[in-house]
Amino acid sequence: MRLVIARCSVDYTGRLTAHLPLATRLLVHKGDGSLLVHSDGGSYKPLNWMSPPCRLEVEEPDADSVAAGVVEHWRVTHAKTGDALLVRIYEVLHDSSHELGIDPGLQKDGVEADLQRLLAEQVDVIGDNLTLVRREFPTAIGPVDLLLRDPAGGTIAVEVKRRGDIDGVEQLTRYLELLGRDPHLAPVTGVFAAQEIKPQAKVLAADRGIRCVTLDYEGMKGIESGAPRLF
């Protein structure tokens, strides 16, 4: 992982356009190719980012950029969509690289672990006539919570959260990209399942072709939740 603190501006172009004016920011370039742009605020959420599969190319700035004080261009291009993130770097204040090794993955809290177990026992919550292949299906970047098969032979990867946000959707997107490369599993679709799913996560999931399912934890445990029911 490379960490760069720099005075920079950022422009995102593609399905949408966005601009971050000149300011001091943290640039995080991860081993999977992704780039995240952070400020000293806003909690854990980046101001802008490009998720894999993508590539970063360092370019010499053009004459106009040089005249404005730019010393380097970083261009990150998504391999599938062609969306691009252009970072104009004016001054580098810190630049370091670190080998983090393989991460063991997030240890789920009791509720998430229960949700995963209950959902594995009640896959009909996701859809009709589905069968469970495995819980914690391993991939090179961590385990998929549930892997299911549909009657047509397709594969469904399910990410289970207590509270679903955009980070969870990004995590599932990475799993889908890896699983989809396996001819024994393809085609692979994704389901993002949580007790509560934030509106931003629903929008991002829809954009990625991922279906969202809201889970009734109490109902799945066989306890009346107070939610209206037909039966």
mmCIF file of N, CA and C in Angstrom, residues 104-154:
data_model
loop_
_atom_site.group_PDB
_atom_site.id
_atom_site.type_symbol
_atom_site.label_atom_id
_atom_site.label_comp_id
_atom_site.label_asym_id
_atom_site.label_seq_id
_atom_site.Cartn_x
_atom_site.Cartn_y
_atom_site.Cartn_z
ATOM 1 N N PRO A 104 -6.741 -11.159 7.522
ATOM 2 C CA PRO A 104 -7.613 -12.294 7.884
ATOM 3 C C PRO A 104 -9.086 -11.999 7.697
ATOM 4 N N GLY A 105 -9.451 -10.747 7.448
ATOM 5 C CA GLY A 105 -10.850 -10.399 7.235
ATOM 6 C C GLY A 105 -11.520 -9.929 8.506
ATOM 7 N N LEU A 106 -12.656 -9.294 8.320
ATOM 8 C CA LEU A 106 -13.404 -8.740 9.437
ATOM 9 C C LEU A 106 -14.042 -9.847 10.265
ATOM 10 N N GLN A 107 -13.866 -9.769 11.570
ATOM 11 C CA GLN A 107 -14.536 -10.693 12.476
ATOM 12 C C GLN A 107 -15.921 -10.138 12.786
ATOM 13 N N LYS A 108 -16.950 -10.859 12.378
ATOM 14 C CA LYS A 108 -18.304 -10.350 12.515
ATOM 15 C C LYS A 108 -18.752 -10.353 13.968
ATOM 16 N N ASP A 109 -19.608 -9.395 14.303
ATOM 17 C CA ASP A 109 -20.173 -9.385 15.646
ATOM 18 C C ASP A 109 -21.257 -10.455 15.752
ATOM 19 N N GLY A 110 -21.809 -10.618 16.949
ATOM 20 C CA GLY A 110 -22.757 -11.693 17.184
ATOM 21 C C GLY A 110 -23.963 -11.645 16.273
ATOM 22 N N VAL A 111 -24.504 -10.438 16.038
ATOM 23 C CA VAL A 111 -25.692 -10.322 15.210
ATOM 24 C C VAL A 111 -25.386 -10.705 13.765
ATOM 25 N N GLU A 112 -24.268 -10.221 13.220
ATOM 26 C CA GLU A 112 -23.925 -10.562 11.837
ATOM 27 C C GLU A 112 -23.690 -12.057 11.690
ATOM 28 N N ALA A 113 -23.014 -12.658 12.669
ATOM 29 C CA ALA A 113 -22.772 -14.092 12.610
ATOM 30 C C ALA A 113 -24.094 -14.861 12.655
ATOM 31 N N ASP A 114 -25.028 -14.407 13.504
ATOM 32 C CA ASP A 114 -26.336 -15.051 13.579
ATOM 33 C C ASP A 114 -27.112 -14.870 12.276
ATOM 34 N N LEU A 115 -27.059 -13.660 11.716
ATOM 35 C CA LEU A 115 -27.748 -13.416 10.454
ATOM 36 C C LEU A 115 -27.237 -14.345 9.362
ATOM 37 N N GLN A 116 -25.916 -14.501 9.297
ATOM 38 C CA GLN A 116 -25.345 -15.385 8.284
ATOM 39 C C GLN A 116 -25.808 -16.817 8.489
ATOM 40 N N ARG A 117 -25.781 -17.277 9.741
ATOM 41 C CA ARG A 117 -26.198 -18.661 10.040
ATOM 42 C C ARG A 117 -27.678 -18.862 9.711
ATOM 43 N N LEU A 118 -28.517 -17.923 10.147
ATOM 44 C CA LEU A 118 -29.948 -18.038 9.897
ATOM 45 C C LEU A 118 -30.270 -17.996 8.411
ATOM 46 N N LEU A 119 -29.567 -17.130 7.694
ATOM 47 C CA LEU A 119 -29.820 -17.009 6.260
ATOM 48 C C LEU A 119 -29.384 -18.275 5.527
ATOM 49 N N ALA A 120 -28.310 -18.919 5.995
ATOM 50 C CA ALA A 120 -27.874 -20.180 5.392
ATOM 51 C C ALA A 120 -28.932 -21.267 5.578
ATOM 52 N N GLU A 121 -29.677 -21.176 6.677
ATOM 53 C CA GLU A 121 -30.734 -22.152 6.953
ATOM 54 C C GLU A 121 -32.043 -21.788 6.275
ATOM 55 N N GLN A 122 -32.169 -20.523 5.826
ATOM 56 C CA GLN A 122 -33.421 -20.027 5.247
ATOM 57 C C GLN A 122 -33.136 -19.292 3.941
ATOM 58 N N VAL A 123 -32.504 -19.980 3.008
ATOM 59 C CA VAL A 123 -32.097 -19.322 1.763
ATOM 60 C C VAL A 123 -33.297 -18.885 0.932
ATOM 61 N N ASP A 124 -34.496 -19.368 1.273
ATOM 62 C CA ASP A 124 -35.693 -18.929 0.560
ATOM 63 C C ASP A 124 -35.965 -17.444 0.784
ATOM 64 N N VAL A 125 -35.326 -16.865 1.822
ATOM 65 C CA VAL A 125 -35.440 -15.419 2.033
ATOM 66 C C VAL A 125 -34.838 -14.665 0.838
ATOM 67 N N ILE A 126 -33.811 -15.241 0.224
ATOM 68 C CA ILE A 126 -33.157 -14.628 -0.933
ATOM 69 C C ILE A 126 -33.952 -14.878 -2.205
ATOM 70 N N GLY A 127 -34.498 -16.081 -2.351
ATOM 71 C CA GLY A 127 -35.255 -16.420 -3.555
ATOM 72 C C GLY A 127 -35.749 -17.842 -3.501
ATOM 73 N N ASP A 128 -36.640 -18.181 -4.408
ATOM 74 C CA ASP A 128 -37.227 -19.524 -4.429
ATOM 75 C C ASP A 128 -36.277 -20.542 -5.047
ATOM 76 N N ASN A 129 -36.329 -21.749 -4.497
ATOM 77 C CA ASN A 129 -35.636 -22.921 -5.069
ATOM 78 C C ASN A 129 -34.120 -22.748 -5.140
ATOM 79 N N LEU A 130 -33.578 -21.996 -4.201
ATOM 80 C CA LEU A 130 -32.126 -21.843 -4.132
ATOM 81 C C LEU A 130 -31.536 -22.907 -3.210
ATOM 82 N N THR A 131 -30.285 -23.267 -3.471
ATOM 83 C CA THR A 131 -29.584 -24.224 -2.613
ATOM 84 C C THR A 131 -28.275 -23.619 -2.128
ATOM 85 N N LEU A 132 -27.911 -23.963 -0.910
ATOM 86 C CA LEU A 132 -26.666 -23.462 -0.326
ATOM 87 C C LEU A 132 -25.487 -24.294 -0.810
ATOM 88 N N VAL A 133 -24.479 -23.640 -1.365
ATOM 89 C CA VAL A 133 -23.228 -24.312 -1.741
ATOM 90 C C VAL A 133 -22.298 -24.360 -0.536
ATOM 91 N N ARG A 134 -22.099 -23.186 0.093
ATOM 92 C CA ARG A 134 -21.189 -23.130 1.240
ATOM 93 C C ARG A 134 -21.300 -21.786 1.936
ATOM 94 N N ARG A 135 -21.115 -21.798 3.246
ATOM 95 C CA ARG A 135 -20.884 -20.561 4.000
ATOM 96 C C ARG A 135 -19.392 -20.257 3.973
ATOM 97 N N GLU A 136 -19.052 -18.963 4.041
ATOM 98 C CA GLU A 136 -17.646 -18.530 4.062
ATOM 99 C C GLU A 136 -16.868 -19.138 2.890
ATOM 100 N N PHE A 137 -17.406 -18.978 1.688
ATOM 101 C CA PHE A 137 -16.741 -19.507 0.498
ATOM 102 C C PHE A 137 -15.441 -18.730 0.259
ATOM 103 N N PRO A 138 -14.290 -19.412 0.204
ATOM 104 C CA PRO A 138 -13.002 -18.689 0.157
ATOM 105 C C PRO A 138 -12.711 -18.075 -1.208
ATOM 106 N N THR A 139 -12.129 -16.853 -1.173
ATOM 107 C CA THR A 139 -11.562 -16.237 -2.366
ATOM 108 C C THR A 139 -10.187 -15.689 -1.982
ATOM 109 N N ALA A 140 -9.473 -15.184 -2.961
ATOM 110 C CA ALA A 140 -8.121 -14.666 -2.709
ATOM 111 C C ALA A 140 -8.135 -13.413 -1.847
ATOM 112 N N ILE A 141 -9.284 -12.745 -1.738
ATOM 113 C CA ILE A 141 -9.345 -11.497 -0.956
ATOM 114 C C ILE A 141 -10.263 -11.629 0.258
ATOM 115 N N GLY A 142 -10.632 -12.845 0.598
ATOM 116 C CA GLY A 142 -11.474 -13.048 1.766
ATOM 117 C C GLY A 142 -12.678 -13.907 1.433
ATOM 118 N N PRO A 143 -13.378 -14.411 2.454
ATOM 119 C CA PRO A 143 -14.499 -15.314 2.216
ATOM 120 C C PRO A 143 -15.803 -14.590 1.895
ATOM 121 N N VAL A 144 -16.562 -15.150 0.963
ATOM 122 C CA VAL A 144 -17.916 -14.694 0.674
ATOM 123 C C VAL A 144 -18.844 -15.325 1.711
ATOM 124 N N ASP A 145 -19.724 -14.527 2.291
ATOM 125 C CA ASP A 145 -20.567 -15.025 3.379
ATOM 126 C C ASP A 145 -21.344 -16.273 2.986
ATOM 127 N N LEU A 146 -22.082 -16.206 1.885
ATOM 128 C CA LEU A 146 -22.862 -17.358 1.411
ATOM 129 C C LEU A 146 -22.713 -17.475 -0.098
ATOM 130 N N LEU A 147 -22.585 -18.715 -0.565
ATOM 131 C CA LEU A 147 -22.603 -18.977 -2.001
ATOM 132 C C LEU A 147 -23.779 -19.913 -2.268
ATOM 133 N N LEU A 148 -24.667 -19.478 -3.154
ATOM 134 C CA LEU A 148 -25.890 -20.222 -3.452
ATOM 135 C C LEU A 148 -25.929 -20.602 -4.926
ATOM 136 N N ARG A 149 -26.778 -21.596 -5.255
ATOM 137 C CA ARG A 149 -27.052 -21.974 -6.637
ATOM 138 C C ARG A 149 -28.532 -21.772 -6.919
ATOM 139 N N ASP A 150 -28.820 -21.260 -8.119
ATOM 140 C CA ASP A 150 -30.217 -21.160 -8.518
ATOM 141 C C ASP A 150 -30.584 -22.352 -9.398
ATOM 142 N N PRO A 151 -31.869 -22.578 -9.674
ATOM 143 C CA PRO A 151 -32.275 -23.764 -10.442
ATOM 144 C C PRO A 151 -31.669 -23.830 -11.834
ATOM 145 N N ALA A 152 -31.307 -22.684 -12.410
ATOM 146 C CA ALA A 152 -30.726 -22.673 -13.752
ATOM 147 C C ALA A 152 -29.226 -22.959 -13.753
ATOM 148 N N GLY A 153 -28.646 -23.141 -12.558
ATOM 149 C CA GLY A 153 -27.219 -23.426 -12.466
ATOM 150 C C GLY A 153 -26.350 -22.216 -12.238
ATOM 151 N N GLY A 154 -26.963 -21.031 -12.133
ATOM 152 C CA GLY A 154 -26.194 -19.825 -11.854
ATOM 153 C C GLY A 154 -25.778 -19.755 -10.398
#
